[in-house]
């Protein structure tokens, strides 16, 4: 189901790009992602056994990647016109490297609950939002 949300969001993103800028979509998508990540953390802390609220939060977090991923990559690539191939390679390797580190940390702190995952998603979402804000002001 989460993969369906991701694919559907990517398709809607393509349609929205006909009318709105990539940066505008990214700003809204990252805001939705941050709210869903914080809601996931809150649900995990307050009602850890509540399956449906947890599932909805994860669906929104994963689905938002359909908007965030493509538009964030486009924003990164826009700054590297002359070396697009290198920028694309660097973007890809950084995504995999961060995923490996964060995934390892979630595994290391596994306590049988969704809490380590929820903390990691919230922290990464906050970091991404701060990076977007700082890039905008640069």
Coordinates of C-alpha atoms in Angstrom, one line a residue:
X1 CA 0.0 0.0 0.0
X2 CA 2.8 2.4 0.8
X3 CA 4.4 1.8 -2.6
X4 CA 1.1 2.6 -4.2
X5 CA 1.0 5.9 -2.4
X6 CA 4.6 6.7 -3.5
X7 CA 3.9 5.9 -7.1
X8 CA 0.6 7.8 -7.0
X9 CA 2.3 10.9 -5.5
X10 CA 5.0 10.8 -8.2
X11 CA 2.3 10.8 -10.9
X12 CA 0.4 13.6 -9.2
X13 CA 3.7 15.5 -8.9
X14 CA 4.2 15.3 -12.7
X15 CA 0.8 16.8 -13.2
X16 CA 1.4 19.5 -10.6
X17 CA 4.7 20.5 -12.3
X18 CA 2.6 21.7 -15.3
X19 CA 1.2 24.5 -13.1
X20 CA 3.5 25.0 -10.1
X21 CA 7.2 25.3 -9.7
X22 CA 9.3 22.4 -8.4
X23 CA 10.4 24.6 -5.5
X24 CA 6.8 25.4 -4.5
X25 CA 5.8 21.7 -4.6
X26 CA 8.9 20.8 -2.6
X27 CA 8.2 23.4 0.1
X28 CA 4.6 22.0 0.6
X29 CA 5.6 18.4 0.3
X30 CA 8.4 18.8 2.9
X31 CA 6.0 20.5 5.2
X32 CA 3.5 17.6 4.9
X33 CA 6.4 15.2 5.4
X34 CA 7.5 16.9 8.5
X35 CA 4.0 17.0 10.0
X36 CA 3.5 13.3 9.2
X37 CA 6.9 12.5 10.7
X38 CA 6.1 14.4 13.9
X39 CA 2.6 12.8 14.0
X40 CA 4.3 9.3 13.6
X41 CA 6.6 10.1 16.5
X42 CA 3.6 11.3 18.6
X43 CA 1.5 8.3 17.8
X44 CA 4.4 6.0 18.6
X45 CA 5.1 7.7 22.0
X46 CA 1.4 8.1 23.0
X47 CA -0.4 5.1 21.7
X48 CA 2.3 2.6 20.6
X49 CA -0.2 -0.2 20.0
X50 CA -2.5 1.8 17.7
X51 CA -1.9 0.2 14.3
X52 CA -4.2 2.3 12.1
X53 CA -2.9 5.7 13.2
X54 CA 0.7 4.4 12.8
X55 CA -0.1 3.0 9.3
X56 CA -1.7 6.2 8.2
X57 CA 1.3 8.3 9.3
X58 CA 3.8 5.9 7.6
X59 CA 1.6 6.0 4.4
X60 CA 1.8 9.8 4.4
X61 CA 5.5 9.8 5.1
X62 CA 6.3 7.3 2.4
X63 CA 3.8 8.9 -0.1
X64 CA 5.4 12.3 0.4
X65 CA 8.7 11.0 -1.0
X66 CA 6.9 10.9 -4.4
X67 CA 6.9 14.7 -4.2
X68 CA 10.0 15.3 -2.2
X69 CA 12.5 13.0 -4.0
X70 CA 12.1 14.2 -7.5
X71 CA 11.8 17.9 -6.6
X72 CA 14.7 17.9 -4.2
X73 CA 16.9 16.2 -6.8
X74 CA 15.8 18.8 -9.3
X75 CA 16.7 21.6 -6.9
X76 CA 20.1 20.1 -6.3
X77 CA 20.8 19.5 -10.0
X78 CA 19.7 23.1 -10.9
X79 CA 22.8 24.4 -9.0
X80 CA 25.2 22.2 -11.0
X81 CA 24.4 22.9 -14.6
X82 CA 28.0 22.3 -15.9
X83 CA 28.6 19.2 -13.9
X84 CA 25.2 17.5 -13.9
X85 CA 26.6 14.0 -14.1
X86 CA 28.8 14.4 -11.1
X87 CA 26.0 16.1 -9.1
X88 CA 23.7 13.3 -9.9
X89 CA 26.2 10.7 -8.8
X90 CA 26.9 12.6 -5.6
X91 CA 23.2 13.0 -4.8
X92 CA 22.7 9.3 -5.3
X93 CA 25.6 8.1 -3.2
X94 CA 24.7 10.5 -0.4
X95 CA 21.2 9.1 -0.4
X96 CA 22.4 5.6 0.0
X97 CA 25.1 6.5 2.5
X98 CA 22.6 8.4 4.8
X99 CA 20.1 5.5 4.4
X100 CA 22.8 3.0 5.5
X101 CA 23.9 5.1 8.5
X102 CA 20.3 5.8 9.6
X103 CA 19.2 2.2 9.0
X104 CA 22.1 0.9 11.0
X105 CA 21.3 3.2 13.9
X106 CA 17.6 2.2 13.8
X107 CA 18.7 -1.5 13.9
X108 CA 21.2 -0.8 16.7
X109 CA 18.6 0.8 18.9
X110 CA 15.9 -1.7 18.0
X111 CA 13.7 -2.3 21.1
X112 CA 10.9 -4.2 19.4
X113 CA 8.8 -1.1 19.0
X114 CA 8.4 1.4 16.2
X115 CA 10.0 4.1 18.3
X116 CA 13.6 3.9 16.9
X117 CA 12.1 4.2 13.4
X118 CA 9.8 7.0 14.3
X119 CA 12.7 9.0 15.9
X120 CA 14.9 8.4 12.9
X121 CA 12.2 9.6 10.5
X122 CA 11.4 12.7 12.6
X123 CA 15.1 13.6 12.9
X124 CA 15.8 13.1 9.2
X125 CA 12.7 15.1 8.3
X126 CA 13.7 18.0 10.6
X127 CA 17.2 17.9 9.1
X128 CA 15.8 18.0 5.6
X129 CA 13.5 20.9 6.4
X130 CA 16.4 22.8 7.9
X131 CA 18.6 22.1 4.9
X132 CA 15.9 23.3 2.6
X133 CA 15.5 26.5 4.6
X134 CA 19.2 27.2 4.7
X135 CA 19.6 26.5 1.0
X136 CA 16.8 28.9 0.3
X137 CA 18.5 31.7 2.2
X138 CA 21.9 31.0 0.6

